[in-house]
Amino acid sequence: MIALLNEITWWHWIVFGVALIVIEMSTGTFFMLTLGLSAIVVGILDILMDLSLQMEILLWLLFSIVSIIAWMKWYKDKTVSNSGQSDYRLETPGTVTVHIPARGRGKVAFDTPVLGNSQWHATAKTDIPKGTRVQIVEVNGQLIEVAPLSTTQS
Protein backbone atom coordinates (compact mmCIF):
# COMPACT_ATOMS: atom_id res chain seq x y z
CA MET A 1 0.00 0.00 0.00
CA ILE A 2 2.82 2.41 0.86
CA ALA A 3 4.41 1.65 -2.51
CA LEU A 4 1.38 3.20 -4.22
CA LEU A 5 2.09 6.51 -2.50
CA ASN A 6 5.90 6.60 -2.98
CA GLU A 7 5.67 8.31 -6.35
CA ILE A 8 2.96 10.40 -7.95
CA THR A 9 1.27 8.57 -10.81
CA TRP A 10 -1.53 9.42 -13.21
CA TRP A 11 -4.29 8.30 -10.88
CA HIS A 12 -3.04 10.62 -8.12
CA TRP A 13 -3.67 13.56 -10.45
CA ILE A 14 -7.14 12.34 -11.32
CA VAL A 15 -8.07 11.76 -7.65
CA PHE A 16 -6.64 15.21 -6.81
CA GLY A 17 -8.70 16.74 -9.63
CA VAL A 18 -11.90 15.02 -8.53
CA ALA A 19 -11.27 16.12 -4.92
CA LEU A 20 -10.86 19.74 -6.06
CA ILE A 21 -14.09 19.51 -8.06
CA VAL A 22 -15.90 18.11 -5.00
CA ILE A 23 -14.56 21.04 -2.94
CA GLU A 24 -15.79 23.36 -5.69
CA MET A 25 -19.31 22.01 -5.28
CA SER A 26 -19.39 23.40 -1.75
CA THR A 27 -17.89 26.80 -2.59
CA GLY A 28 -19.50 27.77 -5.90
CA THR A 29 -16.65 30.04 -6.98
CA PHE A 30 -15.55 28.02 -10.03
CA PHE A 31 -11.93 28.63 -8.98
CA MET A 32 -11.38 25.06 -7.75
CA LEU A 33 -13.17 23.72 -10.82
CA THR A 34 -10.43 25.08 -13.07
CA LEU A 35 -7.72 23.63 -10.82
CA GLY A 36 -9.50 20.26 -10.67
CA LEU A 37 -9.99 20.03 -14.42
CA SER A 38 -6.35 20.96 -14.94
CA ALA A 39 -5.27 18.14 -12.61
CA ILE A 40 -7.46 15.65 -14.48
CA VAL A 41 -5.94 16.77 -17.81
CA VAL A 42 -2.45 16.27 -16.36
CA GLY A 43 -3.47 12.78 -15.20
CA ILE A 44 -4.68 11.90 -18.70
CA LEU A 45 -1.51 13.30 -20.27
CA ASP A 46 0.57 11.29 -17.78
CA ILE A 47 -1.19 8.10 -18.94
CA LEU A 48 -0.44 8.93 -22.58
CA MET A 49 3.12 10.28 -22.26
CA ASP A 50 4.60 9.06 -18.95
CA LEU A 51 5.70 12.51 -17.79
CA SER A 52 8.23 13.35 -15.09
CA LEU A 53 6.97 14.82 -11.81
CA GLN A 54 8.50 18.21 -12.66
CA MET A 55 6.74 18.26 -16.04
CA GLU A 56 3.44 17.20 -14.44
CA ILE A 57 3.61 20.04 -11.90
CA LEU A 58 4.65 22.52 -14.59
CA LEU A 59 1.76 21.45 -16.85
CA TRP A 60 -0.71 21.61 -13.97
CA LEU A 61 0.42 25.13 -13.09
CA LEU A 62 0.30 26.18 -16.75
CA PHE A 63 -3.17 24.68 -17.36
CA SER A 64 -4.44 26.15 -14.09
CA ILE A 65 -3.22 29.66 -14.89
CA VAL A 66 -4.54 29.54 -18.45
CA SER A 67 -7.92 28.19 -17.34
CA ILE A 68 -8.25 30.77 -14.55
CA ILE A 69 -7.43 33.60 -16.97
CA ALA A 70 -9.90 32.19 -19.53
CA TRP A 71 -12.59 31.81 -16.87
CA MET A 72 -12.08 35.35 -15.57
CA LYS A 73 -12.30 36.76 -19.09
CA TRP A 74 -15.45 34.75 -19.86
CA TYR A 75 -17.01 35.54 -16.47
CA LYS A 76 -16.25 39.26 -16.79
CA ASP A 77 -17.81 39.38 -20.26
CA LYS A 78 -20.94 37.52 -19.14
CA THR A 79 -21.70 39.58 -16.05
CA VAL A 80 -21.69 43.00 -17.67
CA SER A 81 -25.26 44.18 -17.61
CA ASN A 82 -27.01 47.43 -18.23
CA SER A 83 -29.90 46.52 -15.96
CA GLY A 84 -30.71 49.55 -13.89
CA GLN A 85 -28.72 51.84 -16.15
CA SER A 86 -30.07 54.78 -18.12
CA ASP A 87 -29.66 52.99 -21.46
CA TYR A 88 -31.53 49.86 -20.34
CA ARG A 89 -34.04 48.64 -22.92
CA LEU A 90 -34.20 51.80 -24.98
CA GLU A 91 -36.69 51.55 -27.84
CA THR A 92 -39.04 49.28 -25.86
CA PRO A 93 -42.55 49.82 -27.32
CA GLY A 94 -45.60 50.66 -25.27
CA THR A 95 -49.01 52.36 -25.32
CA VAL A 96 -49.91 55.66 -23.68
CA THR A 97 -52.56 55.01 -20.99
CA VAL A 98 -52.75 58.56 -19.61
CA HIS A 99 -52.39 61.53 -21.99
CA ILE A 100 -48.85 63.01 -21.99
CA PRO A 101 -48.83 66.78 -22.53
CA ALA A 102 -45.73 68.35 -24.10
CA ARG A 103 -43.08 68.58 -21.34
CA GLY A 104 -45.67 67.13 -18.95
CA ARG A 105 -46.35 63.75 -17.34
CA GLY A 106 -48.52 60.85 -18.34
CA LYS A 107 -48.46 57.05 -18.09
CA VAL A 108 -47.32 54.34 -20.46
CA ALA A 109 -47.95 50.58 -20.40
CA PHE A 110 -44.97 48.81 -21.99
CA ASP A 111 -45.28 45.55 -23.94
CA THR A 112 -42.53 43.97 -21.85
CA PRO A 113 -41.56 44.98 -18.30
CA VAL A 114 -38.91 47.68 -18.05
CA LEU A 115 -36.75 47.43 -14.93
CA GLY A 116 -39.34 45.14 -13.37
CA ASN A 117 -42.47 47.19 -14.09
CA SER A 118 -44.72 47.47 -17.14
CA GLN A 119 -46.50 50.71 -16.07
CA TRP A 120 -44.37 53.87 -15.90
CA HIS A 121 -44.80 57.61 -15.54
CA ALA A 122 -43.50 59.12 -18.74
CA THR A 123 -42.64 62.48 -20.23
CA ALA A 124 -42.42 63.59 -23.84
CA LYS A 125 -41.21 66.60 -25.80
CA THR A 126 -44.47 66.69 -27.77
CA ASP A 127 -48.13 66.21 -26.90
CA ILE A 128 -49.03 62.48 -27.08
CA PRO A 129 -52.69 61.43 -26.80
CA LYS A 130 -53.94 58.33 -24.96
CA GLY A 131 -53.70 55.13 -27.04
CA THR A 132 -50.65 56.24 -29.08
CA ARG A 133 -47.89 53.68 -29.59
CA VAL A 134 -44.58 54.98 -28.22
CA GLN A 135 -41.08 53.80 -27.45
CA ILE A 136 -38.48 54.73 -24.85
CA VAL A 137 -35.92 57.31 -25.95
CA GLU A 138 -34.35 58.08 -22.56
CA VAL A 139 -34.53 57.08 -18.90
CA ASN A 140 -34.24 59.93 -16.37
CA GLY A 141 -34.32 58.48 -12.86
CA GLN A 142 -37.91 57.36 -12.21
CA LEU A 143 -39.24 59.03 -15.36
CA ILE A 144 -39.07 57.60 -18.83
CA GLU A 145 -39.04 59.87 -21.85
CA VAL A 146 -40.98 58.47 -24.79
CA ALA A 147 -41.71 59.46 -28.37
CA PRO A 148 -44.33 58.21 -30.82
CA LEU A 149 -43.17 55.19 -32.82
CA SER A 150 -43.73 56.91 -36.18
CA THR A 151 -41.28 59.75 -35.35
CA THR A 152 -38.55 57.58 -33.83
CA GLN A 153 -38.19 54.93 -36.54
CA SER A 154 -35.68 55.56 -39.33
PDB file of C-alpha atoms in Angstrom:
ATOM      1  CA  MET A   1       0.000   0.000   0.000  1.00  0.00           C
ATOM      2  CA  ILE A   2       2.822   2.409   0.862  1.00  0.00           C
ATOM      3  CA  ALA A   3       4.413   1.652  -2.511  1.00  0.00           C
ATOM      4  CA  LEU A   4       1.377   3.205  -4.216  1.00  0.00           C
ATOM      5  CA  LEU A   5       2.094   6.511  -2.504  1.00  0.00           C
ATOM      6  CA  ASN A   6       5.895   6.597  -2.984  1.00  0.00           C
ATOM      7  CA  GLU A   7       5.668   8.307  -6.350  1.00  0.00           C
ATOM      8  CA  ILE A   8       2.961  10.400  -7.951  1.00  0.00           C
ATOM      9  CA  THR A   9       1.267   8.574 -10.813  1.00  0.00           C
ATOM     10  CA  TRP A  10      -1.534   9.421 -13.215  1.00  0.00           C
ATOM     11  CA  TRP A  11      -4.288   8.300 -10.879  1.00  0.00           C
ATOM     12  CA  HIS A  12      -3.038  10.620  -8.121  1.00  0.00           C
ATOM     13  CA  TRP A  13      -3.672  13.564 -10.451  1.00  0.00           C
ATOM     14  CA  ILE A  14      -7.144  12.340 -11.316  1.00  0.00           C
ATOM     15  CA  VAL A  15      -8.069  11.764  -7.649  1.00  0.00           C
ATOM     16  CA  PHE A  16      -6.642  15.215  -6.814  1.00  0.00           C
ATOM     17  CA  GLY A  17      -8.701  16.741  -9.628  1.00  0.00           C
ATOM     18  CA  VAL A  18     -11.904  15.024  -8.532  1.00  0.00           C
ATOM     19  CA  ALA A  19     -11.271  16.125  -4.922  1.00  0.00           C
ATOM     20  CA  LEU A  20     -10.864  19.739  -6.058  1.00  0.00           C
ATOM     21  CA  ILE A  21     -14.088  19.514  -8.057  1.00  0.00           C
ATOM     22  CA  VAL A  22     -15.904  18.115  -4.998  1.00  0.00           C
ATOM     23  CA  ILE A  23     -14.561  21.038  -2.939  1.00  0.00           C
ATOM     24  CA  GLU A  24     -15.789  23.361  -5.687  1.00  0.00           C
ATOM     25  CA  MET A  25     -19.305  22.014  -5.281  1.00  0.00           C
ATOM     26  CA  SER A  26     -19.394  23.398  -1.751  1.00  0.00           C
ATOM     27  CA  THR A  27     -17.887  26.803  -2.590  1.00  0.00           C
ATOM     28  CA  GLY A  28     -19.496  27.766  -5.898  1.00  0.00           C
ATOM     29  CA  THR A  29     -16.649  30.043  -6.983  1.00  0.00           C
ATOM     30  CA  PHE A  30     -15.548  28.018 -10.032  1.00  0.00           C
ATOM     31  CA  PHE A  31     -11.933  28.630  -8.981  1.00  0.00           C
ATOM     32  CA  MET A  32     -11.381  25.065  -7.749  1.00  0.00           C
ATOM     33  CA  LEU A  33     -13.168  23.722 -10.822  1.00  0.00           C
ATOM     34  CA  THR A  34     -10.429  25.084 -13.072  1.00  0.00           C
ATOM     35  CA  LEU A  35      -7.720  23.628 -10.823  1.00  0.00           C
ATOM     36  CA  GLY A  36      -9.500  20.262 -10.674  1.00  0.00           C
ATOM     37  CA  LEU A  37      -9.991  20.025 -14.420  1.00  0.00           C
ATOM     38  CA  SER A  38      -6.346  20.961 -14.943  1.00  0.00           C
ATOM     39  CA  ALA A  39      -5.272  18.145 -12.612  1.00  0.00           C
ATOM     40  CA  ILE A  40      -7.459  15.646 -14.483  1.00  0.00           C
ATOM     41  CA  VAL A  41      -5.945  16.775 -17.812  1.00  0.00           C
ATOM     42  CA  VAL A  42      -2.447  16.269 -16.360  1.00  0.00           C
ATOM     43  CA  GLY A  43      -3.467  12.777 -15.199  1.00  0.00           C
ATOM     44  CA  ILE A  44      -4.682  11.901 -18.697  1.00  0.00           C
ATOM     45  CA  LEU A  45      -1.506  13.301 -20.266  1.00  0.00           C
ATOM     46  CA  ASP A  46       0.569  11.285 -17.782  1.00  0.00           C
ATOM     47  CA  ILE A  47      -1.189   8.099 -18.945  1.00  0.00           C
ATOM     48  CA  LEU A  48      -0.440   8.932 -22.577  1.00  0.00           C
ATOM     49  CA  MET A  49       3.123  10.275 -22.261  1.00  0.00           C
ATOM     50  CA  ASP A  50       4.599   9.056 -18.946  1.00  0.00           C
ATOM     51  CA  LEU A  51       5.700  12.513 -17.788  1.00  0.00           C
ATOM     52  CA  SER A  52       8.235  13.347 -15.087  1.00  0.00           C
ATOM     53  CA  LEU A  53       6.970  14.823 -11.815  1.00  0.00           C
ATOM     54  CA  GLN A  54       8.500  18.209 -12.656  1.00  0.00           C
ATOM     55  CA  MET A  55       6.742  18.256 -16.041  1.00  0.00           C
ATOM     56  CA  GLU A  56       3.438  17.203 -14.437  1.00  0.00           C
ATOM     57  CA  ILE A  57       3.613  20.036 -11.902  1.00  0.00           C
ATOM     58  CA  LEU A  58       4.650  22.521 -14.594  1.00  0.00           C
ATOM     59  CA  LEU A  59       1.759  21.452 -16.845  1.00  0.00           C
ATOM     60  CA  TRP A  60      -0.711  21.607 -13.965  1.00  0.00           C
ATOM     61  CA  LEU A  61       0.421  25.134 -13.093  1.00  0.00           C
ATOM     62  CA  LEU A  62       0.299  26.176 -16.751  1.00  0.00           C
ATOM     63  CA  PHE A  63      -3.167  24.675 -17.363  1.00  0.00           C
ATOM     64  CA  SER A  64      -4.436  26.147 -14.090  1.00  0.00           C
ATOM     65  CA  ILE A  65      -3.218  29.661 -14.885  1.00  0.00           C
ATOM     66  CA  VAL A  66      -4.543  29.544 -18.451  1.00  0.00           C
ATOM     67  CA  SER A  67      -7.923  28.186 -17.342  1.00  0.00           C
ATOM     68  CA  ILE A  68      -8.247  30.771 -14.550  1.00  0.00           C
ATOM     69  CA  ILE A  69      -7.435  33.598 -16.975  1.00  0.00           C
ATOM     70  CA  ALA A  70      -9.897  32.192 -19.528  1.00  0.00           C
ATOM     71  CA  TRP A  71     -12.592  31.809 -16.867  1.00  0.00           C
ATOM     72  CA  MET A  72     -12.082  35.346 -15.567  1.00  0.00           C
ATOM     73  CA  LYS A  73     -12.304  36.758 -19.089  1.00  0.00           C
ATOM     74  CA  TRP A  74     -15.452  34.753 -19.856  1.00  0.00           C
ATOM     75  CA  TYR A  75     -17.010  35.545 -16.467  1.00  0.00           C
ATOM     76  CA  LYS A  76     -16.253  39.259 -16.793  1.00  0.00           C
ATOM     77  CA  ASP A  77     -17.813  39.382 -20.263  1.00  0.00           C
ATOM     78  CA  LYS A  78     -20.942  37.519 -19.137  1.00  0.00           C
ATOM     79  CA  THR A  79     -21.703  39.581 -16.046  1.00  0.00           C
ATOM     80  CA  VAL A  80     -21.691  42.996 -17.671  1.00  0.00           C
ATOM     81  CA  SER A  81     -25.264  44.184 -17.610  1.00  0.00           C
ATOM     82  CA  ASN A  82     -27.006  47.435 -18.228  1.00  0.00           C
ATOM     83  CA  SER A  83     -29.902  46.516 -15.963  1.00  0.00           C
ATOM     84  CA  GLY A  84     -30.707  49.551 -13.895  1.00  0.00           C
ATOM     85  CA  GLN A  85     -28.717  51.838 -16.149  1.00  0.00           C
ATOM     86  CA  SER A  86     -30.070  54.776 -18.120  1.00  0.00           C
ATOM     87  CA  ASP A  87     -29.659  52.988 -21.462  1.00  0.00           C
ATOM     88  CA  TYR A  88     -31.529  49.863 -20.341  1.00  0.00           C
ATOM     89  CA  ARG A  89     -34.044  48.642 -22.925  1.00  0.00           C
ATOM     90  CA  LEU A  90     -34.205  51.795 -24.977  1.00  0.00           C
ATOM     91  CA  GLU A  91     -36.687  51.553 -27.842  1.00  0.00           C
ATOM     92  CA  THR A  92     -39.044  49.276 -25.863  1.00  0.00           C
ATOM     93  CA  PRO A  93     -42.547  49.817 -27.324  1.00  0.00           C
ATOM     94  CA  GLY A  94     -45.601  50.661 -25.268  1.00  0.00           C
ATOM     95  CA  THR A  95     -49.005  52.360 -25.318  1.00  0.00           C
ATOM     96  CA  VAL A  96     -49.909  55.660 -23.676  1.00  0.00           C
ATOM     97  CA  THR A  97     -52.565  55.011 -20.992  1.00  0.00           C
ATOM     98  CA  VAL A  98     -52.751  58.560 -19.606  1.00  0.00           C
ATOM     99  CA  HIS A  99     -52.388  61.532 -21.991  1.00  0.00           C
ATOM    100  CA  ILE A 100     -48.852  63.008 -21.993  1.00  0.00           C
ATOM    101  CA  PRO A 101     -48.833  66.783 -22.534  1.00  0.00           C
ATOM    102  CA  ALA A 102     -45.725  68.347 -24.099  1.00  0.00           C
ATOM    103  CA  ARG A 103     -43.081  68.575 -21.341  1.00  0.00           C
ATOM    104  CA  GLY A 104     -45.673  67.126 -18.953  1.00  0.00           C
ATOM    105  CA  ARG A 105     -46.349  63.750 -17.338  1.00  0.00           C
ATOM    106  CA  GLY A 106     -48.522  60.847 -18.337  1.00  0.00           C
ATOM    107  CA  LYS A 107     -48.465  57.053 -18.089  1.00  0.00           C
ATOM    108  CA  VAL A 108     -47.322  54.344 -20.464  1.00  0.00           C
ATOM    109  CA  ALA A 109     -47.947  50.584 -20.402  1.00  0.00           C
ATOM    110  CA  PHE A 110     -44.974  48.809 -21.990  1.00  0.00           C
ATOM    111  CA  ASP A 111     -45.284  45.554 -23.944  1.00  0.00           C
ATOM    112  CA  THR A 112     -42.528  43.970 -21.851  1.00  0.00           C
ATOM    113  CA  PRO A 113     -41.561  44.977 -18.300  1.00  0.00           C
ATOM    114  CA  VAL A 114     -38.914  47.680 -18.050  1.00  0.00           C
ATOM    115  CA  LEU A 115     -36.753  47.434 -14.930  1.00  0.00           C
ATOM    116  CA  GLY A 116     -39.341  45.135 -13.367  1.00  0.00           C
ATOM    117  CA  ASN A 117     -42.471  47.185 -14.088  1.00  0.00           C
ATOM    118  CA  SER A 118     -44.716  47.465 -17.137  1.00  0.00           C
ATOM    119  CA  GLN A 119     -46.495  50.712 -16.068  1.00  0.00           C
ATOM    120  CA  TRP A 120     -44.369  53.869 -15.900  1.00  0.00           C
ATOM    121  CA  HIS A 121     -44.803  57.606 -15.535  1.00  0.00           C
ATOM    122  CA  ALA A 122     -43.504  59.117 -18.739  1.00  0.00           C
ATOM    123  CA  THR A 123     -42.636  62.479 -20.227  1.00  0.00           C
ATOM    124  CA  ALA A 124     -42.425  63.592 -23.837  1.00  0.00           C
ATOM    125  CA  LYS A 125     -41.209  66.599 -25.798  1.00  0.00           C
ATOM    126  CA  THR A 126     -44.472  66.692 -27.765  1.00  0.00           C
ATOM    127  CA  ASP A 127     -48.133  66.207 -26.902  1.00  0.00           C
ATOM    128  CA  ILE A 128     -49.026  62.478 -27.078  1.00  0.00           C
ATOM    129  CA  PRO A 129     -52.691  61.427 -26.797  1.00  0.00           C
ATOM    130  CA  LYS A 130     -53.941  58.330 -24.960  1.00  0.00           C
ATOM    131  CA  GLY A 131     -53.695  55.135 -27.044  1.00  0.00           C
ATOM    132  CA  THR A 132     -50.652  56.244 -29.080  1.00  0.00           C
ATOM    133  CA  ARG A 133     -47.886  53.679 -29.587  1.00  0.00           C
ATOM    134  CA  VAL A 134     -44.581  54.981 -28.219  1.00  0.00           C
ATOM    135  CA  GLN A 135     -41.076  53.799 -27.452  1.00  0.00           C
ATOM    136  CA  ILE A 136     -38.477  54.734 -24.848  1.00  0.00           C
ATOM    137  CA  VAL A 137     -35.919  57.306 -25.947  1.00  0.00           C
ATOM    138  CA  GLU A 138     -34.351  58.081 -22.558  1.00  0.00           C
ATOM    139  CA  VAL A 139     -34.533  57.076 -18.895  1.00  0.00           C
ATOM    140  CA  ASN A 140     -34.244  59.931 -16.366  1.00  0.00           C
ATOM    141  CA  GLY A 141     -34.325  58.480 -12.855  1.00  0.00           C
ATOM    142  CA  GLN A 142     -37.907  57.359 -12.211  1.00  0.00           C
ATOM    143  CA  LEU A 143     -39.236  59.032 -15.358  1.00  0.00           C
ATOM    144  CA  ILE A 144     -39.070  57.596 -18.834  1.00  0.00           C
ATOM    145  CA  GLU A 145     -39.038  59.866 -21.851  1.00  0.00           C
ATOM    146  CA  VAL A 146     -40.983  58.474 -24.788  1.00  0.00           C
ATOM    147  CA  ALA A 147     -41.711  59.459 -28.368  1.00  0.00           C
ATOM    148  CA  PRO A 148     -44.334  58.212 -30.824  1.00  0.00           C
ATOM    149  CA  LEU A 149     -43.167  55.187 -32.823  1.00  0.00           C
ATOM    150  CA  SER A 150     -43.728  56.906 -36.176  1.00  0.00           C
ATOM    151  CA  THR A 151     -41.281  59.751 -35.352  1.00  0.00           C
ATOM    152  CA  THR A 152     -38.546  57.582 -33.829  1.00  0.00           C
ATOM    153  CA  GLN A 153     -38.187  54.931 -36.542  1.00  0.00           C
ATOM    154  CA  SER A 154     -35.677  55.563 -39.330  1.00  0.00           C
TER     155      SER A 154
END
